[in-house]
mmCIF file of C-alpha atoms in Angstrom:
data_model
loop_
_atom_site.group_PDB
_atom_site.id
_atom_site.type_symbol
_atom_site.label_atom_id
_atom_site.label_comp_id
_atom_site.label_asym_id
_atom_site.label_seq_id
_atom_site.Cartn_x
_atom_site.Cartn_y
_atom_site.Cartn_z
ATOM 1 C CA GLU H 1 -13.120 22.676 -74.882
ATOM 2 C CA THR H 2 -11.310 19.343 -74.837
ATOM 3 C CA GLY H 3 -9.671 19.535 -78.238
ATOM 4 C CA VAL H 4 -11.510 16.383 -79.321
ATOM 5 C CA THR H 5 -14.041 16.917 -82.090
ATOM 6 C CA GLN H 6 -16.587 14.500 -83.496
ATOM 7 C CA SER H 7 -18.616 14.619 -86.665
ATOM 8 C CA PRO H 8 -21.398 14.660 -87.446
ATOM 9 C CA THR H 9 -23.202 15.797 -84.294
ATOM 10 C CA HIS H 10 -26.464 14.141 -85.282
ATOM 11 C CA LEU H 11 -27.296 11.446 -87.790
ATOM 12 C CA ILE H 12 -30.388 9.517 -88.812
ATOM 13 C CA LYS H 13 -30.005 6.197 -90.599
ATOM 14 C CA THR H 14 -32.289 3.409 -91.697
ATOM 15 C CA ARG H 15 -32.049 -0.118 -90.301
ATOM 16 C CA GLY H 16 -29.638 -2.205 -92.370
ATOM 17 C CA GLN H 17 -27.558 0.740 -93.538
ATOM 18 C CA GLN H 18 -23.916 1.398 -92.731
ATOM 19 C CA VAL H 19 -22.542 4.449 -90.920
ATOM 20 C CA THR H 20 -19.130 6.029 -90.358
ATOM 21 C CA LEU H 21 -18.511 8.330 -87.426
ATOM 22 C CA ARG H 22 -15.378 10.441 -87.201
ATOM 23 C CA CYS H 23 -13.216 11.750 -84.392
ATOM 24 C CA SER H 24 -10.276 14.123 -84.339
ATOM 25 C CA SER H 25 -8.100 13.673 -81.268
ATOM 26 C CA GLN H 26 -5.795 16.093 -79.560
ATOM 27 C CA SER H 27 -2.418 16.369 -81.203
ATOM 28 C CA GLY H 28 0.020 13.951 -79.590
ATOM 29 C CA HIS H 29 -2.668 11.654 -78.203
ATOM 30 C CA ASN H 30 -1.797 8.152 -79.364
ATOM 31 C CA THR H 31 -4.776 6.436 -77.746
ATOM 32 C CA VAL H 32 -8.375 6.751 -78.872
ATOM 33 C CA SER H 33 -11.350 4.921 -77.431
ATOM 34 C CA TRP H 34 -14.945 4.695 -78.604
ATOM 35 C CA TYR H 35 -17.989 4.311 -76.373
ATOM 36 C CA GLN H 36 -21.702 3.758 -76.895
ATOM 37 C CA GLN H 37 -24.006 5.545 -74.479
ATOM 38 C CA ALA H 38 -27.640 4.503 -74.652
ATOM 39 C CA LEU H 39 -30.250 6.840 -73.242
ATOM 40 C CA GLY H 40 -30.116 6.868 -69.446
ATOM 41 C CA GLN H 41 -27.046 4.621 -69.281
ATOM 42 C CA GLY H 42 -23.352 5.004 -68.695
ATOM 43 C CA PRO H 43 -20.899 4.763 -71.584
ATOM 44 C CA GLN H 44 -20.100 1.225 -72.768
ATOM 45 C CA PHE H 45 -16.613 0.591 -74.096
ATOM 46 C CA ILE H 46 -16.543 -0.477 -77.749
ATOM 47 C CA PHE H 47 -12.818 -0.594 -78.551
ATOM 48 C CA GLN H 48 -9.540 1.226 -78.173
ATOM 49 C CA TYR H 49 -6.736 1.979 -80.604
ATOM 50 C CA TYR H 50 -3.151 2.710 -79.715
ATOM 51 C CA ARG H 51 -0.791 3.858 -82.444
ATOM 52 C CA GLU H 52 -3.175 2.651 -85.146
ATOM 53 C CA GLU H 53 -3.634 -0.852 -83.736
ATOM 54 C CA GLU H 54 -6.652 -2.155 -81.858
ATOM 55 C CA ASN H 55 -5.546 -3.017 -78.312
ATOM 56 C CA GLY H 56 -8.789 -3.655 -76.505
ATOM 57 C CA ARG H 57 -12.372 -4.485 -77.382
ATOM 58 C CA GLY H 58 -15.589 -4.580 -75.442
ATOM 59 C CA ASN H 59 -18.576 -6.855 -75.875
ATOM 60 C CA PHE H 60 -19.664 -5.589 -79.295
ATOM 61 C CA PRO H 61 -20.174 -7.657 -82.457
ATOM 62 C CA PRO H 62 -17.758 -7.549 -85.409
ATOM 63 C CA ARG H 63 -20.060 -5.237 -87.372
ATOM 64 C CA PHE H 64 -18.579 -2.523 -85.140
ATOM 65 C CA SER H 65 -15.132 -1.747 -86.517
ATOM 66 C CA GLY H 66 -12.668 1.079 -86.371
ATOM 67 C CA LEU H 67 -9.587 2.718 -87.752
ATOM 68 C CA GLN H 68 -7.023 5.114 -86.349
ATOM 69 C CA PHE H 69 -4.895 7.262 -88.640
ATOM 70 C CA PRO H 70 -1.436 8.805 -88.170
ATOM 71 C CA ASN H 71 -2.915 12.315 -88.114
ATOM 72 C CA TYR H 72 -4.727 11.618 -84.776
ATOM 73 C CA SER H 73 -8.079 11.076 -86.457
ATOM 74 C CA SER H 74 -10.147 7.929 -86.169
ATOM 75 C CA GLU H 75 -13.340 6.325 -87.420
ATOM 76 C CA LEU H 76 -16.036 4.096 -86.027
ATOM 77 C CA ASN H 77 -17.876 2.048 -88.644
ATOM 78 C CA VAL H 78 -21.096 0.198 -87.964
ATOM 79 C CA ASN H 79 -22.539 -2.158 -90.566
ATOM 80 C CA ALA H 80 -26.060 -3.569 -90.813
ATOM 81 C CA LEU H 81 -27.516 -1.031 -88.408
ATOM 82 C CA GLU H 82 -30.106 -2.203 -85.914
ATOM 83 C CA LEU H 83 -32.660 -0.155 -84.006
ATOM 84 C CA ASP H 84 -30.748 -0.824 -80.763
ATOM 85 C CA ASP H 85 -27.707 0.905 -82.215
ATOM 86 C CA SER H 86 -29.467 4.209 -81.585
ATOM 87 C CA ALA H 87 -27.283 5.962 -79.003
ATOM 88 C CA LEU H 88 -24.751 8.686 -78.339
ATOM 89 C CA TYR H 89 -21.329 7.602 -79.584
ATOM 90 C CA LEU H 90 -18.406 9.116 -77.736
ATOM 91 C CA CYS H 91 -14.788 9.295 -78.716
ATOM 92 C CA ALA H 92 -12.080 9.840 -76.093
ATOM 93 C CA SER H 93 -8.376 10.451 -76.572
ATOM 94 C CA SER H 94 -5.492 10.065 -74.180
ATOM 95 C CA SER H 95 -1.753 10.613 -74.269
ATOM 96 C CA ASP H 96 -1.080 7.266 -72.645
ATOM 97 C CA ARG H 97 -2.343 3.685 -72.897
ATOM 98 C CA VAL H 98 -3.570 3.626 -69.321
ATOM 99 C CA ASN H 99 -6.188 6.332 -69.874
ATOM 100 C CA THR H 100 -5.351 8.193 -66.696
ATOM 101 C CA GLU H 101 -6.751 11.301 -68.291
ATOM 102 C CA ALA H 102 -9.087 10.844 -71.215
ATOM 103 C CA PHE H 103 -10.585 13.788 -73.078
ATOM 104 C CA PHE H 104 -14.032 13.225 -74.538
ATOM 105 C CA GLY H 105 -15.640 14.722 -77.588
ATOM 106 C CA GLN H 106 -19.227 15.945 -77.555
ATOM 107 C CA GLY H 107 -20.441 12.812 -79.241
ATOM 108 C CA THR H 108 -22.498 11.850 -82.263
ATOM 109 C CA ARG H 109 -26.196 11.174 -81.685
ATOM 110 C CA LEU H 110 -27.155 8.286 -83.988
ATOM 111 C CA THR H 111 -30.802 7.469 -84.530
ATOM 112 C CA VAL H 112 -31.693 4.302 -86.425
ATOM 113 C CA VAL H 113 -35.224 4.151 -87.803
ATOM 114 C CA ALA C 1 -13.501 -8.446 -63.820
ATOM 115 C CA GLN C 2 -14.476 -5.010 -62.611
ATOM 116 C CA SER C 3 -17.759 -3.248 -61.971
ATOM 117 C CA VAL C 4 -19.183 -0.027 -60.599
ATOM 118 C CA THR C 5 -22.371 0.583 -58.645
ATOM 119 C CA GLN C 6 -23.703 4.083 -58.248
ATOM 120 C CA LEU C 7 -26.309 4.231 -55.494
ATOM 121 C CA GLY C 8 -29.236 6.417 -56.460
ATOM 122 C CA SER C 9 -30.089 7.283 -60.026
ATOM 123 C CA HIS C 10 -31.192 10.737 -58.846
ATOM 124 C CA VAL C 11 -29.957 12.910 -55.974
ATOM 125 C CA SER C 12 -31.734 16.127 -55.115
ATOM 126 C CA VAL C 13 -30.189 18.862 -52.949
ATOM 127 C CA SER C 14 -30.831 22.503 -52.178
ATOM 128 C CA GLU C 15 -28.411 25.154 -53.322
ATOM 129 C CA GLY C 16 -25.731 25.527 -50.649
ATOM 130 C CA ALA C 17 -26.244 22.036 -49.234
ATOM 131 C CA LEU C 18 -23.731 19.209 -49.118
ATOM 132 C CA VAL C 19 -23.488 17.041 -52.213
ATOM 133 C CA LEU C 20 -22.786 13.321 -51.726
ATOM 134 C CA LEU C 21 -22.801 10.937 -54.682
ATOM 135 C CA ARG C 22 -22.049 7.324 -53.868
ATOM 136 C CA CYS C 23 -19.891 4.928 -55.832
ATOM 137 C CA ASN C 24 -18.839 1.395 -54.957
ATOM 138 C CA TYR C 25 -16.563 -0.651 -57.143
ATOM 139 C CA SER C 26 -15.225 -4.149 -57.499
ATOM 140 C CA SER C 27 -11.851 -4.975 -58.966
ATOM 141 C CA SER C 28 -9.533 -7.943 -58.697
ATOM 142 C CA VAL C 29 -6.462 -5.687 -58.831
ATOM 143 C CA PRO C 30 -5.704 -2.233 -57.412
ATOM 144 C CA PRO C 31 -8.081 0.110 -59.182
ATOM 145 C CA TYR C 32 -7.834 3.416 -60.903
ATOM 146 C CA LEU C 33 -10.991 5.381 -60.090
ATOM 147 C CA PHE C 34 -12.582 8.328 -61.854
ATOM 148 C CA TRP C 35 -15.514 10.698 -61.604
ATOM 149 C CA TYR C 36 -16.837 12.360 -64.746
ATOM 150 C CA VAL C 37 -19.552 14.973 -65.233
ATOM 151 C CA GLN C 38 -21.801 15.189 -68.278
ATOM 152 C CA TYR C 39 -23.940 18.202 -69.089
ATOM 153 C CA PRO C 40 -26.905 17.801 -71.470
ATOM 154 C CA ASN C 41 -25.920 17.038 -75.053
ATOM 155 C CA GLN C 42 -22.231 17.089 -74.222
ATOM 156 C CA GLY C 43 -19.418 14.634 -73.734
ATOM 157 C CA LEU C 44 -17.844 13.671 -70.415
ATOM 158 C CA GLN C 45 -15.473 15.894 -68.483
ATOM 159 C CA LEU C 46 -13.050 14.477 -65.935
ATOM 160 C CA LEU C 47 -13.719 15.833 -62.426
ATOM 161 C CA LEU C 48 -11.026 13.914 -60.570
ATOM 162 C CA LYS C 49 -9.133 10.651 -60.486
ATOM 163 C CA TYR C 50 -7.358 8.321 -58.095
ATOM 164 C CA THR C 51 -4.440 6.260 -59.321
ATOM 165 C CA THR C 52 -1.984 5.896 -56.435
ATOM 166 C CA GLY C 53 -0.875 7.873 -53.396
ATOM 167 C CA ALA C 54 -3.099 10.130 -51.324
ATOM 168 C CA THR C 55 -6.562 8.645 -50.904
ATOM 169 C CA LEU C 56 -8.335 12.014 -50.679
ATOM 170 C CA VAL C 57 -8.424 13.455 -54.167
ATOM 171 C CA LYS C 58 -9.395 17.002 -55.017
ATOM 172 C CA GLY C 59 -10.835 17.868 -58.379
ATOM 173 C CA ILE C 60 -12.278 20.742 -60.317
ATOM 174 C CA ASN C 61 -15.248 22.893 -59.308
ATOM 175 C CA GLY C 62 -14.755 22.193 -55.582
ATOM 176 C CA PHE C 63 -15.400 18.441 -55.776
ATOM 177 C CA GLU C 64 -13.394 15.830 -53.919
ATOM 178 C CA ALA C 65 -13.525 12.086 -53.409
ATOM 179 C CA GLU C 66 -11.953 9.636 -50.996
ATOM 180 C CA PHE C 67 -10.722 6.179 -51.941
ATOM 181 C CA LYS C 68 -11.587 3.725 -49.170
ATOM 182 C CA LYS C 69 -10.152 0.329 -49.971
ATOM 183 C CA SER C 70 -11.780 -1.418 -46.996
ATOM 184 C CA GLU C 71 -15.208 -0.223 -48.129
ATOM 185 C CA THR C 72 -14.470 -0.472 -51.880
ATOM 186 C CA SER C 73 -15.912 3.018 -52.201
ATOM 187 C CA PHE C 74 -15.059 6.247 -53.974
ATOM 188 C CA HIS C 75 -17.820 8.676 -52.990
ATOM 189 C CA LEU C 76 -17.916 12.168 -54.493
ATOM 190 C CA THR C 77 -18.593 15.179 -52.276
ATOM 191 C CA LYS C 78 -18.872 18.940 -52.494
ATOM 192 C CA PRO C 79 -19.484 21.086 -49.382
ATOM 193 C CA SER C 80 -21.904 23.520 -51.003
ATOM 194 C CA ALA C 81 -23.989 22.836 -54.101
ATOM 195 C CA HIS C 82 -24.353 25.426 -56.826
ATOM 196 C CA MET C 83 -27.073 25.568 -59.441
ATOM 197 C CA SER C 84 -24.441 25.008 -62.124
ATOM 198 C CA ASP C 85 -23.593 21.609 -60.577
ATOM 199 C CA ALA C 86 -26.835 20.138 -61.924
ATOM 200 C CA ALA C 87 -25.691 17.434 -64.347
ATOM 201 C CA GLU C 88 -25.161 13.688 -64.754
ATOM 202 C CA TYR C 89 -22.228 12.218 -62.842
ATOM 203 C CA PHE C 90 -20.464 8.986 -63.704
ATOM 204 C CA CYS C 91 -18.073 6.930 -61.614
ATOM 205 C CA ALA C 92 -15.632 4.681 -63.482
ATOM 206 C CA VAL C 93 -13.039 2.060 -62.574
ATOM 207 C CA SER C 94 -10.139 0.669 -64.536
ATOM 208 C CA ALA C 95 -7.712 -2.013 -63.506
ATOM 209 C CA SER C 96 -4.142 -0.964 -62.913
ATOM 210 C CA GLY C 97 -1.699 -3.418 -64.417
ATOM 211 C CA GLY C 98 -4.317 -4.689 -66.798
ATOM 212 C CA SER C 99 -5.988 -3.376 -69.906
ATOM 213 C CA TYR C 100 -6.870 -0.028 -68.283
ATOM 214 C CA ILE C 101 -10.223 -0.076 -70.043
ATOM 215 C CA PRO C 102 -12.654 1.837 -67.838
ATOM 216 C CA THR C 103 -16.013 0.476 -66.756
ATOM 217 C CA PHE C 104 -18.613 3.135 -66.067
ATOM 218 C CA GLY C 105 -21.494 3.163 -63.650
ATOM 219 C CA ARG C 106 -25.027 3.945 -64.804
ATOM 220 C CA GLY C 107 -24.778 7.518 -63.617
ATOM 221 C CA THR C 108 -26.411 9.723 -60.981
ATOM 222 C CA SER C 109 -28.417 12.764 -61.958
ATOM 223 C CA LEU C 110 -27.777 15.647 -59.555
ATOM 224 C CA ILE C 111 -30.717 18.032 -59.183
ATOM 225 C CA VAL C 112 -30.103 21.339 -57.412
ATOM 226 C CA HIS C 113 -33.071 23.311 -56.073
ATOM 227 C CA PRO C 114 -32.896 27.068 -55.482
#
């Protein structure tokens, strides 16, 4: 039990649709990061938020966007879904910007058909 | 730039045998290094980390890893494998003094035979 919860656990969407994934971080954790994990691969960094501002972004197109809220919750939004967006999406929270100890949620399995 | 190479996508051991999972990294600045474990349909759990100080790092569940700068390695070991150790293991590196965004390896699946 990491104290990081993600919803929903599974989701099926149609190509071209939009999706919002949610994450609730541990209380007091000011940093939240989102990762995409394709089947059989390691997690790929999407972006990171620190105190509600984006402070790092990986090699993902602008249709991947996010928000972090004062209540330690955050969202990952993906527009114009593509088949290759099918993956496990992981949220991780940390009490510091350097991510020396990140706590991961169980992830949301997104399937795009 | 930073990268991680995990040698062997699958490692198979017998219960009670030594576990050795290999990780080599590249980083232009002193690295922070991590090992995570992932059980099926779950998120990642931190096993251990190296930031500064002692190069031999002990983690949870009897795992340890040694940071060897000259070899750019951070191999994970456990003296005696248990059936419950069967899982996917990921090595990650982040750059100290930089953005601290971790880069993960592709993972090694540990299979434990009775």
